[in-house]
PDB file of C-alpha atoms and ligand atoms in Angstrom:
ATOM      1  CA  MET A  51     -14.700  -5.862 -20.005  1.00  0.00           C
ATOM      2  CA  SER A  52     -12.517  -4.020 -17.481  1.00  0.00           C
ATOM      3  CA  ASN A  53      -8.781  -4.655 -17.707  1.00  0.00           C
ATOM      4  CA  ILE A  54      -9.010  -5.417 -13.974  1.00  0.00           C
ATOM      5  CA  GLN A  55     -11.296  -8.421 -14.506  1.00  0.00           C
ATOM      6  CA  ASP A  56      -9.610 -11.684 -13.387  1.00  0.00           C
ATOM      7  CA  LYS A  57      -6.312  -9.990 -12.479  1.00  0.00           C
ATOM      8  CA  VAL A  58      -4.757 -11.522  -9.361  1.00  0.00           C
ATOM      9  CA  VAL A  59      -3.973  -8.654  -6.996  1.00  0.00           C
ATOM     10  CA  ILE A  60      -2.160  -8.838  -3.649  1.00  0.00           C
ATOM     11  CA  ILE A  61      -2.991  -5.937  -1.304  1.00  0.00           C
ATOM     12  CA  THR A  62      -0.991  -5.405   1.898  1.00  0.00           C
ATOM     13  CA  GLY A  63      -2.510  -3.364   4.701  1.00  0.00           C
ATOM     14  CA  ALA A  64      -5.960  -4.463   3.541  1.00  0.00           C
ATOM     15  CA  SER A  65      -7.516  -4.493   7.021  1.00  0.00           C
ATOM     16  CA  SER A  66      -8.323  -0.770   7.058  1.00  0.00           C
ATOM     17  CA  GLY A  67      -8.167   2.582   5.287  1.00  0.00           C
ATOM     18  CA  ILE A  68      -6.767   2.746   1.755  1.00  0.00           C
ATOM     19  CA  GLY A  69      -6.090  -0.995   1.476  1.00  0.00           C
ATOM     20  CA  GLU A  70      -9.626  -1.912   2.520  1.00  0.00           C
ATOM     21  CA  ALA A  71     -11.165   0.638   0.126  1.00  0.00           C
ATOM     22  CA  THR A  72      -8.941  -0.620  -2.691  1.00  0.00           C
ATOM     23  CA  ALA A  73     -10.049  -4.191  -2.041  1.00  0.00           C
ATOM     24  CA  ARG A  74     -13.708  -3.127  -2.396  1.00  0.00           C
ATOM     25  CA  GLU A  75     -13.001  -1.113  -5.575  1.00  0.00           C
ATOM     26  CA  LEU A  76     -11.031  -3.875  -7.321  1.00  0.00           C
ATOM     27  CA  ALA A  77     -13.423  -6.630  -6.216  1.00  0.00           C
ATOM     28  CA  SER A  78     -16.286  -4.682  -7.797  1.00  0.00           C
ATOM     29  CA  LYS A  79     -14.309  -4.720 -11.064  1.00  0.00           C
ATOM     30  CA  GLY A  80     -13.727  -8.484 -11.012  1.00  0.00           C
ATOM     31  CA  ALA A  81     -10.201  -8.797  -9.604  1.00  0.00           C
ATOM     32  CA  LYS A  82      -9.145 -11.940  -7.732  1.00  0.00           C
ATOM     33  CA  LEU A  83      -7.852 -10.565  -4.458  1.00  0.00           C
ATOM     34  CA  VAL A  84      -5.262 -11.794  -1.981  1.00  0.00           C
ATOM     35  CA  LEU A  85      -5.520  -9.638   1.138  1.00  0.00           C
ATOM     36  CA  ALA A  86      -2.815  -9.305   3.792  1.00  0.00           C
ATOM     37  CA  ALA A  87      -2.474  -7.561   7.173  1.00  0.00           C
ATOM     38  CA  ARG A  88      -1.993  -8.634  10.798  1.00  0.00           C
ATOM     39  CA  ARG A  89      -5.601  -8.292  12.061  1.00  0.00           C
ATOM     40  CA  GLN A  90      -7.310 -11.524  11.052  1.00  0.00           C
ATOM     41  CA  GLU A  91     -10.819 -10.521  12.196  1.00  0.00           C
ATOM     42  CA  ARG A  92     -10.820  -7.407  10.003  1.00  0.00           C
ATOM     43  CA  LEU A  93      -9.649  -9.380   6.960  1.00  0.00           C
ATOM     44  CA  LYS A  94     -12.262 -12.055   7.585  1.00  0.00           C
ATOM     45  CA  LYS A  95     -15.060  -9.488   7.835  1.00  0.00           C
ATOM     46  CA  LEU A  96     -13.959  -7.824   4.590  1.00  0.00           C
ATOM     47  CA  GLN A  97     -13.725 -11.203   2.866  1.00  0.00           C
ATOM     48  CA  GLU A  98     -17.310 -11.997   3.916  1.00  0.00           C
ATOM     49  CA  GLU A  99     -18.557  -8.653   2.612  1.00  0.00           C
ATOM     50  CA  ILE A 100     -16.793  -9.091  -0.744  1.00  0.00           C
ATOM     51  CA  HIS A 101     -18.084 -12.681  -1.054  1.00  0.00           C
ATOM     52  CA  GLN A 102     -21.636 -11.472  -0.386  1.00  0.00           C
ATOM     53  CA  ASN A 103     -21.226  -9.049  -3.280  1.00  0.00           C
ATOM     54  CA  GLY A 104     -20.055 -11.854  -5.561  1.00  0.00           C
ATOM     55  CA  GLY A 105     -16.320 -11.025  -5.454  1.00  0.00           C
ATOM     56  CA  GLN A 106     -13.369 -13.409  -5.325  1.00  0.00           C
ATOM     57  CA  VAL A 107     -11.056 -12.987  -2.345  1.00  0.00           C
ATOM     58  CA  ILE A 108      -8.737 -14.932  -0.093  1.00  0.00           C
ATOM     59  CA  PHE A 109      -6.584 -13.626   2.749  1.00  0.00           C
ATOM     60  CA  LYS A 110      -3.480 -14.497   4.732  1.00  0.00           C
ATOM     61  CA  VAL A 111      -2.440 -12.966   8.041  1.00  0.00           C
ATOM     62  CA  THR A 112       0.946 -11.457   7.213  1.00  0.00           C
ATOM     63  CA  ASP A 113       3.449  -9.131   8.843  1.00  0.00           C
ATOM     64  CA  VAL A 114       5.081  -7.246   5.957  1.00  0.00           C
ATOM     65  CA  ALA A 115       8.189  -6.710   8.096  1.00  0.00           C
ATOM     66  CA  SER A 116       8.896 -10.449   7.827  1.00  0.00           C
ATOM     67  CA  HIS A 117      10.659 -11.488   4.636  1.00  0.00           C
ATOM     68  CA  GLU A 118       9.585 -15.112   5.200  1.00  0.00           C
ATOM     69  CA  GLN A 119       5.918 -14.199   5.646  1.00  0.00           C
ATOM     70  CA  MET A 120       5.953 -12.072   2.486  1.00  0.00           C
ATOM     71  CA  GLU A 121       7.440 -14.971   0.511  1.00  0.00           C
ATOM     72  CA  GLU A 122       4.708 -17.236   1.950  1.00  0.00           C
ATOM     73  CA  LEU A 123       2.067 -14.692   0.912  1.00  0.00           C
ATOM     74  CA  ALA A 124       3.261 -14.755  -2.703  1.00  0.00           C
ATOM     75  CA  GLU A 125       3.421 -18.586  -2.649  1.00  0.00           C
ATOM     76  CA  PHE A 126      -0.159 -18.642  -1.301  1.00  0.00           C
ATOM     77  CA  ALA A 127      -1.352 -16.399  -4.157  1.00  0.00           C
ATOM     78  CA  LEU A 128       0.426 -18.544  -6.764  1.00  0.00           C
ATOM     79  CA  LYS A 129      -0.954 -21.775  -5.283  1.00  0.00           C
ATOM     80  CA  GLU A 130      -4.545 -20.525  -5.056  1.00  0.00           C
ATOM     81  CA  PHE A 131      -4.785 -18.427  -8.242  1.00  0.00           C
ATOM     82  CA  GLY A 132      -1.835 -19.601 -10.395  1.00  0.00           C
ATOM     83  CA  LYS A 133      -0.298 -16.168 -11.054  1.00  0.00           C
ATOM     84  CA  ILE A 134       0.263 -12.714  -9.580  1.00  0.00           C
ATOM     85  CA  ASP A 135      -0.628  -9.783 -11.841  1.00  0.00           C
ATOM     86  CA  VAL A 136      -0.379  -6.937  -9.340  1.00  0.00           C
ATOM     87  CA  ILE A 137       0.965  -6.273  -5.841  1.00  0.00           C
ATOM     88  CA  ILE A 138      -0.091  -3.154  -3.958  1.00  0.00           C
ATOM     89  CA  ASN A 139       2.498  -2.517  -1.252  1.00  0.00           C
ATOM     90  CA  ASN A 140       0.245  -0.323   0.850  1.00  0.00           C
ATOM     91  CA  ALA A 141       0.843  -1.319   4.495  1.00  0.00           C
ATOM     92  CA  GLY A 142       2.358   1.569   6.414  1.00  0.00           C
ATOM     93  CA  VAL A 143       2.657   3.246   9.797  1.00  0.00           C
ATOM     94  CA  MET A 144       3.160   6.915  10.682  1.00  0.00           C
ATOM     95  CA  PRO A 145       4.284   7.419  14.296  1.00  0.00           C
ATOM     96  CA  LEU A 146       5.407  11.027  13.771  1.00  0.00           C
ATOM     97  CA  SER A 147       7.791  12.659  16.270  1.00  0.00           C
ATOM     98  CA  PRO A 148      10.633  15.178  16.237  1.00  0.00           C
ATOM     99  CA  VAL A 149      14.045  13.524  15.998  1.00  0.00           C
ATOM    100  CA  HIS A 150      15.281  14.879  19.364  1.00  0.00           C
ATOM    101  CA  GLN A 151      12.680  12.718  21.161  1.00  0.00           C
ATOM    102  CA  LYS A 152      14.751   9.677  20.112  1.00  0.00           C
ATOM    103  CA  LYS A 153      11.800   7.323  19.632  1.00  0.00           C
ATOM    104  CA  ILE A 154      14.148   4.677  18.301  1.00  0.00           C
ATOM    105  CA  ASN A 155      11.610   1.844  18.394  1.00  0.00           C
ATOM    106  CA  GLU A 156       9.170   3.888  16.319  1.00  0.00           C
ATOM    107  CA  TRP A 157      11.904   4.736  13.798  1.00  0.00           C
ATOM    108  CA  ASN A 158      12.732   1.060  13.504  1.00  0.00           C
ATOM    109  CA  THR A 159       9.074   0.122  13.004  1.00  0.00           C
ATOM    110  CA  MET A 160       8.669   2.731  10.254  1.00  0.00           C
ATOM    111  CA  ILE A 161      11.821   1.508   8.509  1.00  0.00           C
ATOM    112  CA  ASP A 162      10.736  -2.147   8.882  1.00  0.00           C
ATOM    113  CA  VAL A 163       7.162  -1.666   7.658  1.00  0.00           C
ATOM    114  CA  ASN A 164       7.350   1.274   5.246  1.00  0.00           C
ATOM    115  CA  ILE A 165      10.674   0.449   3.566  1.00  0.00           C
ATOM    116  CA  LYS A 166      11.566  -3.181   4.190  1.00  0.00           C
ATOM    117  CA  GLY A 167       7.923  -4.245   3.863  1.00  0.00           C
ATOM    118  CA  VAL A 168       7.817  -2.723   0.375  1.00  0.00           C
ATOM    119  CA  LEU A 169      11.134  -4.332  -0.580  1.00  0.00           C
ATOM    120  CA  TYR A 170      10.001  -7.749   0.695  1.00  0.00           C
ATOM    121  CA  GLY A 171       6.772  -7.388  -1.288  1.00  0.00           C
ATOM    122  CA  ILE A 172       8.735  -6.600  -4.444  1.00  0.00           C
ATOM    123  CA  ALA A 173      11.148  -9.490  -3.806  1.00  0.00           C
ATOM    124  CA  ALA A 174       8.293 -11.943  -3.281  1.00  0.00           C
ATOM    125  CA  VAL A 175       6.529 -11.256  -6.591  1.00  0.00           C
ATOM    126  CA  LEU A 176       9.390 -10.332  -8.912  1.00  0.00           C
ATOM    127  CA  PRO A 177      10.598 -13.841  -9.881  1.00  0.00           C
ATOM    128  CA  SER A 178       7.184 -14.983 -11.174  1.00  0.00           C
ATOM    129  CA  MET A 179       6.528 -11.629 -12.883  1.00  0.00           C
ATOM    130  CA  ARG A 180       9.936 -11.719 -14.611  1.00  0.00           C
ATOM    131  CA  GLU A 181       9.267 -15.274 -15.739  1.00  0.00           C
ATOM    132  CA  ARG A 182       5.907 -14.288 -17.251  1.00  0.00           C
ATOM    133  CA  LYS A 183       7.306 -10.977 -18.576  1.00  0.00           C
ATOM    134  CA  GLU A 184       4.234  -9.284 -17.158  1.00  0.00           C
ATOM    135  CA  GLY A 185       3.247  -7.654 -13.893  1.00  0.00           C
ATOM    136  CA  HIS A 186       2.489  -4.452 -12.032  1.00  0.00           C
ATOM    137  CA  ILE A 187       4.030  -3.286  -8.764  1.00  0.00           C
ATOM    138  CA  ILE A 188       2.193  -0.431  -7.029  1.00  0.00           C
ATOM    139  CA  ASN A 189       3.868   1.174  -4.029  1.00  0.00           C
ATOM    140  CA  VAL A 190       2.102   3.621  -1.739  1.00  0.00           C
ATOM    141  CA  SER A 191       4.321   6.566  -0.837  1.00  0.00           C
ATOM    142  CA  SER A 192       2.848   9.872   0.399  1.00  0.00           C
ATOM    143  CA  ILE A 193       2.854  13.604  -0.065  1.00  0.00           C
ATOM    144  CA  ALA A 194       5.438  13.195   2.737  1.00  0.00           C
ATOM    145  CA  GLY A 195       7.543  11.420   0.121  1.00  0.00           C
ATOM    146  CA  HIS A 196       7.743  14.745  -1.729  1.00  0.00           C
ATOM    147  CA  LEU A 197       7.848  17.236   1.169  1.00  0.00           C
ATOM    148  CA  VAL A 198       9.186  17.171   4.734  1.00  0.00           C
ATOM    149  CA  PHE A 199       7.027  18.543   7.560  1.00  0.00           C
ATOM    150  CA  PRO A 200       7.874  19.193  11.234  1.00  0.00           C
ATOM    151  CA  ALA A 201       7.998  15.784  13.007  1.00  0.00           C
ATOM    152  CA  SER A 202       7.918  13.912   9.670  1.00  0.00           C
ATOM    153  CA  SER A 203      11.709  13.502   9.243  1.00  0.00           C
ATOM    154  CA  VAL A 204      11.796   9.725   9.638  1.00  0.00           C
ATOM    155  CA  TYR A 205       8.368   9.058   8.120  1.00  0.00           C
ATOM    156  CA  SER A 206       9.282  11.260   5.139  1.00  0.00           C
ATOM    157  CA  GLY A 207      12.616   9.440   4.916  1.00  0.00           C
ATOM    158  CA  THR A 208      10.744   6.150   4.506  1.00  0.00           C
ATOM    159  CA  LYS A 209       8.359   7.595   1.922  1.00  0.00           C
ATOM    160  CA  PHE A 210      11.164   9.259  -0.094  1.00  0.00           C
ATOM    161  CA  ALA A 211      12.795   5.817  -0.035  1.00  0.00           C
ATOM    162  CA  VAL A 212       9.653   4.197  -1.454  1.00  0.00           C
ATOM    163  CA  ARG A 213       9.780   6.605  -4.389  1.00  0.00           C
ATOM    164  CA  ALA A 214      13.497   6.034  -5.007  1.00  0.00           C
ATOM    165  CA  ILE A 215      13.125   2.251  -4.845  1.00  0.00           C
ATOM    166  CA  THR A 216      10.120   2.287  -7.179  1.00  0.00           C
ATOM    167  CA  GLU A 217      11.832   4.519  -9.744  1.00  0.00           C
ATOM    168  CA  GLY A 218      14.913   2.275  -9.672  1.00  0.00           C
ATOM    169  CA  LEU A 219      12.710  -0.768 -10.126  1.00  0.00           C
ATOM    170  CA  ARG A 220      10.955   0.905 -13.063  1.00  0.00           C
ATOM    171  CA  ILE A 221      14.260   1.392 -14.873  1.00  0.00           C
ATOM    172  CA  GLU A 222      15.526  -2.112 -14.057  1.00  0.00           C
ATOM    173  CA  GLU A 223      12.353  -3.965 -15.025  1.00  0.00           C
ATOM    174  CA  ALA A 224      11.080  -1.941 -18.021  1.00  0.00           C
ATOM    175  CA  SER A 225      12.626  -4.474 -20.419  1.00  0.00           C
ATOM    176  CA  ASN A 226      10.774  -7.256 -18.573  1.00  0.00           C
ATOM    177  CA  ASN A 227       7.438  -5.535 -19.280  1.00  0.00           C
ATOM    178  CA  ILE A 228       6.816  -4.938 -15.547  1.00  0.00           C
ATOM    179  CA  ARG A 229       4.903  -1.767 -14.746  1.00  0.00           C
ATOM    180  CA  THR A 230       5.510   0.288 -11.621  1.00  0.00           C
ATOM    181  CA  THR A 231       3.297   2.918 -10.034  1.00  0.00           C
ATOM    182  CA  ILE A 232       3.993   5.265  -7.125  1.00  0.00           C
ATOM    183  CA  ILE A 233       0.840   6.558  -5.439  1.00  0.00           C
ATOM    184  CA  SER A 234       1.330   9.574  -3.177  1.00  0.00           C
ATOM    185  CA  PRO A 235      -1.820  10.352  -1.207  1.00  0.00           C
ATOM    186  CA  GLY A 236      -2.413  13.681   0.494  1.00  0.00           C
ATOM    187  CA  THR A 237      -4.630  13.749   3.572  1.00  0.00           C
ATOM    188  CA  ILE A 238      -6.926  10.741   3.617  1.00  0.00           C
ATOM    189  CA  THR A 239      -9.337   9.890   6.426  1.00  0.00           C
ATOM    190  CA  THR A 240      -8.087   6.568   7.830  1.00  0.00           C
ATOM    191  CA  GLU A 241      -6.723   5.055  11.049  1.00  0.00           C
ATOM    192  CA  LEU A 242      -3.149   6.127  10.231  1.00  0.00           C
ATOM    193  CA  LEU A 243      -2.952   8.804  12.940  1.00  0.00           C
ATOM    194  CA  GLU A 244      -3.541   6.123  15.596  1.00  0.00           C
ATOM    195  CA  THR A 245       0.162   5.244  15.405  1.00  0.00           C
ATOM    196  CA  ILE A 246       1.244   8.686  16.738  1.00  0.00           C
ATOM    197  CA  SER A 247       2.237   8.128  20.367  1.00  0.00           C
ATOM    198  CA  ASP A 248       2.589  11.762  21.505  1.00  0.00           C
ATOM    199  CA  PRO A 249      -0.965  12.894  22.521  1.00  0.00           C
ATOM    200  CA  GLU A 250      -0.281  16.617  21.929  1.00  0.00           C
ATOM    201  CA  LEU A 251       1.192  16.073  18.477  1.00  0.00           C
ATOM    202  CA  LYS A 252      -1.614  13.656  17.669  1.00  0.00           C
ATOM    203  CA  SER A 253      -4.374  16.145  18.510  1.00  0.00           C
ATOM    204  CA  ALA A 254      -2.613  18.895  16.500  1.00  0.00           C
ATOM    205  CA  ILE A 255      -2.378  16.569  13.495  1.00  0.00           C
ATOM    206  CA  VAL A 256      -5.982  15.412  13.903  1.00  0.00           C
ATOM    207  CA  GLU A 257      -6.955  19.097  13.644  1.00  0.00           C
ATOM    208  CA  ASP A 258      -4.788  19.598  10.504  1.00  0.00           C
ATOM    209  CA  THR A 259      -6.202  16.517   8.826  1.00  0.00           C
ATOM    210  CA  LYS A 260      -9.881  17.424   9.101  1.00  0.00           C
ATOM    211  CA  ILE A 261      -9.710  18.305   5.403  1.00  0.00           C
ATOM    212  CA  GLY A 262      -9.110  14.607   4.625  1.00  0.00           C
ATOM    213  CA  ILE A 263     -10.894  12.867   1.764  1.00  0.00           C
ATOM    214  CA  GLU A 264     -12.219   9.315   1.634  1.00  0.00           C
ATOM    215  CA  PRO A 265      -9.851   6.372   1.040  1.00  0.00           C
ATOM    216  CA  ALA A 266     -12.057   5.416  -1.922  1.00  0.00           C
ATOM    217  CA  SER A 267     -10.452   8.339  -3.814  1.00  0.00           C
ATOM    218  CA  ILE A 268      -7.084   6.558  -3.649  1.00  0.00           C
ATOM    219  CA  ALA A 269      -8.720   3.237  -4.502  1.00  0.00           C
ATOM    220  CA  ARG A 270     -10.079   4.771  -7.716  1.00  0.00           C
ATOM    221  CA  ALA A 271      -6.623   6.141  -8.627  1.00  0.00           C
ATOM    222  CA  ILE A 272      -5.117   2.684  -8.100  1.00  0.00           C
ATOM    223  CA  GLY A 273      -7.882   1.141 -10.226  1.00  0.00           C
ATOM    224  CA  PHE A 274      -7.137   3.664 -12.991  1.00  0.00           C
ATOM    225  CA  ALA A 275      -3.445   2.661 -13.031  1.00  0.00           C
ATOM    226  CA  ILE A 276      -4.282  -1.055 -13.166  1.00  0.00           C
ATOM    227  CA  GLU A 277      -6.922  -0.791 -15.873  1.00  0.00           C
ATOM    228  CA  GLN A 278      -4.631   0.822 -18.464  1.00  0.00           C
ATOM    229  CA  PRO A 279      -3.594  -1.398 -21.382  1.00  0.00           C
ATOM    230  CA  SER A 280      -0.427  -3.356 -20.530  1.00  0.00           C
ATOM    231  CA  ASP A 281       1.782  -1.116 -22.734  1.00  0.00           C
ATOM    232  CA  VAL A 282       0.752   1.966 -20.716  1.00  0.00           C
ATOM    233  CA  ALA A 283       2.349   2.590 -17.308  1.00  0.00           C
ATOM    234  CA  ILE A 284       1.025   5.256 -14.947  1.00  0.00           C
ATOM    235  CA  ASN A 285       4.322   5.691 -13.110  1.00  0.00           C
ATOM    236  CA  GLU A 286       3.402   8.276 -10.505  1.00  0.00           C
ATOM    237  CA  MET A 287       0.314   9.973  -9.082  1.00  0.00           C
ATOM    238  CA  ILE A 288      -0.291  12.559  -6.340  1.00  0.00           C
ATOM    239  CA  VAL A 289      -3.878  12.597  -5.079  1.00  0.00           C
ATOM    240  CA  ARG A 290      -4.732  15.354  -2.574  1.00  0.00           C
ATOM    241  CA  PRO A 291      -7.904  16.906  -1.215  1.00  0.00           C
ATOM    242  CA  THR A 292      -8.609  19.859  -3.527  1.00  0.00           C
ATOM    243  CA  ILE A 293      -8.303  22.280  -0.614  1.00  0.00           C
ATOM    244  CA  GLN A 294      -4.980  20.905   0.711  1.00  0.00           C
ATOM    245  CA  GLU A 295      -2.236  23.501   0.134  1.00  0.00           C
ATOM    246  CA  LEU A 296       0.906  21.520   1.075  1.00  0.00           C
TER     247      LEU A 296
HETATM  248  P1  NDP B 375      -4.443   2.664   8.091  1.00  0.00           P
HETATM  249  O1  NDP B 375      -3.794   2.800   9.430  1.00  0.00           O
HETATM  250  O2  NDP B 375      -5.928   2.734   8.010  1.00  0.00           O
HETATM  251  O3  NDP B 375      -3.941   1.338   7.375  1.00  0.00           O
HETATM  252  C1  NDP B 375      -2.651   0.843   7.523  1.00  0.00           C
HETATM  253  C2  NDP B 375      -2.661  -0.618   7.140  1.00  0.00           C
HETATM  254  O4  NDP B 375      -1.320  -1.125   7.241  1.00  0.00           O
HETATM  255  C3  NDP B 375      -3.537  -1.466   8.043  1.00  0.00           C
HETATM  256  O5  NDP B 375      -4.288  -2.352   7.257  1.00  0.00           O
HETATM  257  C4  NDP B 375      -2.540  -2.233   8.897  1.00  0.00           C
HETATM  258  O6  NDP B 375      -3.071  -3.518   9.193  1.00  0.00           O
HETATM  259  C5  NDP B 375      -1.377  -2.358   7.922  1.00  0.00           C
HETATM  260  N1  NDP B 375      -0.111  -2.635   8.600  1.00  0.00           N
HETATM  261  C6  NDP B 375       0.564  -1.871   9.486  1.00  0.00           C
HETATM  262  N2  NDP B 375       1.674  -2.507   9.909  1.00  0.00           N
HETATM  263  C7  NDP B 375       1.691  -3.709   9.269  1.00  0.00           C
HETATM  264  C8  NDP B 375       2.577  -4.816   9.274  1.00  0.00           C
HETATM  265  N3  NDP B 375       3.669  -4.838  10.045  1.00  0.00           N
HETATM  266  N4  NDP B 375       2.270  -5.879   8.496  1.00  0.00           N
HETATM  267  C9  NDP B 375       1.156  -5.876   7.733  1.00  0.00           C
HETATM  268  N5  NDP B 375       0.295  -4.869   7.668  1.00  0.00           N
HETATM  269  C10 NDP B 375       0.559  -3.794   8.440  1.00  0.00           C
HETATM  270  O7  NDP B 375      -3.777   3.821   7.200  1.00  0.00           O
HETATM  271  P2  NDP B 375      -3.874   4.181   5.642  1.00  0.00           P
HETATM  272  O8  NDP B 375      -4.873   3.374   4.948  1.00  0.00           O
HETATM  273  O9  NDP B 375      -3.957   5.650   5.586  1.00  0.00           O
HETATM  274  O10 NDP B 375      -2.411   3.769   5.183  1.00  0.00           O
HETATM  275  C11 NDP B 375      -2.135   3.050   3.991  1.00  0.00           C
HETATM  276  C12 NDP B 375      -0.887   3.623   3.351  1.00  0.00           C
HETATM  277  O11 NDP B 375      -1.158   4.944   2.894  1.00  0.00           O
HETATM  278  C13 NDP B 375       0.324   3.740   4.275  1.00  0.00           C
HETATM  279  O12 NDP B 375       1.486   3.315   3.604  1.00  0.00           O
HETATM  280  C14 NDP B 375       0.389   5.231   4.567  1.00  0.00           C
HETATM  281  O13 NDP B 375       1.682   5.641   4.903  1.00  0.00           O
HETATM  282  C15 NDP B 375      -0.091   5.789   3.248  1.00  0.00           C
HETATM  283  N6  NDP B 375      -0.576   7.172   3.306  1.00  0.00           N
HETATM  284  C16 NDP B 375      -1.690   7.517   4.013  1.00  0.00           C
HETATM  285  C17 NDP B 375      -2.090   8.843   4.073  1.00  0.00           C
HETATM  286  C18 NDP B 375      -3.260   9.278   4.876  1.00  0.00           C
HETATM  287  O14 NDP B 375      -3.491  10.501   4.977  1.00  0.00           O
HETATM  288  N7  NDP B 375      -4.062   8.381   5.447  1.00  0.00           N
HETATM  289  C19 NDP B 375      -1.370   9.905   3.343  1.00  0.00           C
HETATM  290  C20 NDP B 375      -0.239   9.417   2.614  1.00  0.00           C
HETATM  291  C21 NDP B 375       0.136   8.107   2.585  1.00  0.00           C
HETATM  292  P3  NDP B 375      -2.826  -4.367  10.544  1.00  0.00           P
HETATM  293  O15 NDP B 375      -2.680  -3.383  11.661  1.00  0.00           O
HETATM  294  O16 NDP B 375      -4.047  -5.219  10.625  1.00  0.00           O
HETATM  295  O17 NDP B 375      -1.585  -5.157  10.278  1.00  0.00           O
END
């Protein structure tokens, strides 16, 4: 039996891309899923598909930038399934721009979703995981959490922050038997580029990202981290297209 079977897993950003692919992967291995994102129709459609394939899944429309809504998401999971084994803090946005353009609203959104959203996810699940002395917190960073590219200053700042927060959490919670994993994807073919507001920059990046691989490749890496025995923690993974240089 897979070590994913019957684990209760919250996935944020499950309405598209990596989150959606991860939901399919973990459902096929018997996880009990709690999906979150803002687009209800997309979550509903995915729920129907997973149900048709015999999987167990519930969803809650949630904005990860709201501390209250993230607390409600964790309460929903506990009420429906009785425990939370894993949270995958995956929701993210990437409105790239050079700093001199002063796209303050986009900076704030990246900080709210990519950093605060991850922190609120951690805060929502930590009390019940500490009580059970068991749990797994998986945070999605990026290759941009290791390297800075032109126009990625703020986005990279948020993804470096995800790595720092996750490493700090690892040290703090090791004695509580809570595992942490940082996943840093390279170029993955998803809807992420849609958040770039500058048309010229967007088309240049679309060109650069034609080497992208399927989100299922990240879903498999996440599944690998979850399915390890509970005394084994996969703390960090970089998953790139083979032909991606940087
Ligand atoms: P997508 O744009 O396909 O997915 C992003 C997801 O985040 C959507 O489900 C979206 O759902 C959700 N989301 C955005 N804002 C919020 C919010 N405020 N509250 C709740 N959910 C939100 O992109 P990816 O699948 O590529 O992105 C997933 C993660 O992977 C991100 O953290 C991204 O930074 C990271 N990543 C992606 C890479 C890539 O090349 N694609 C490379 C490196 C990292 P909704 O709009 O319905 O709320």
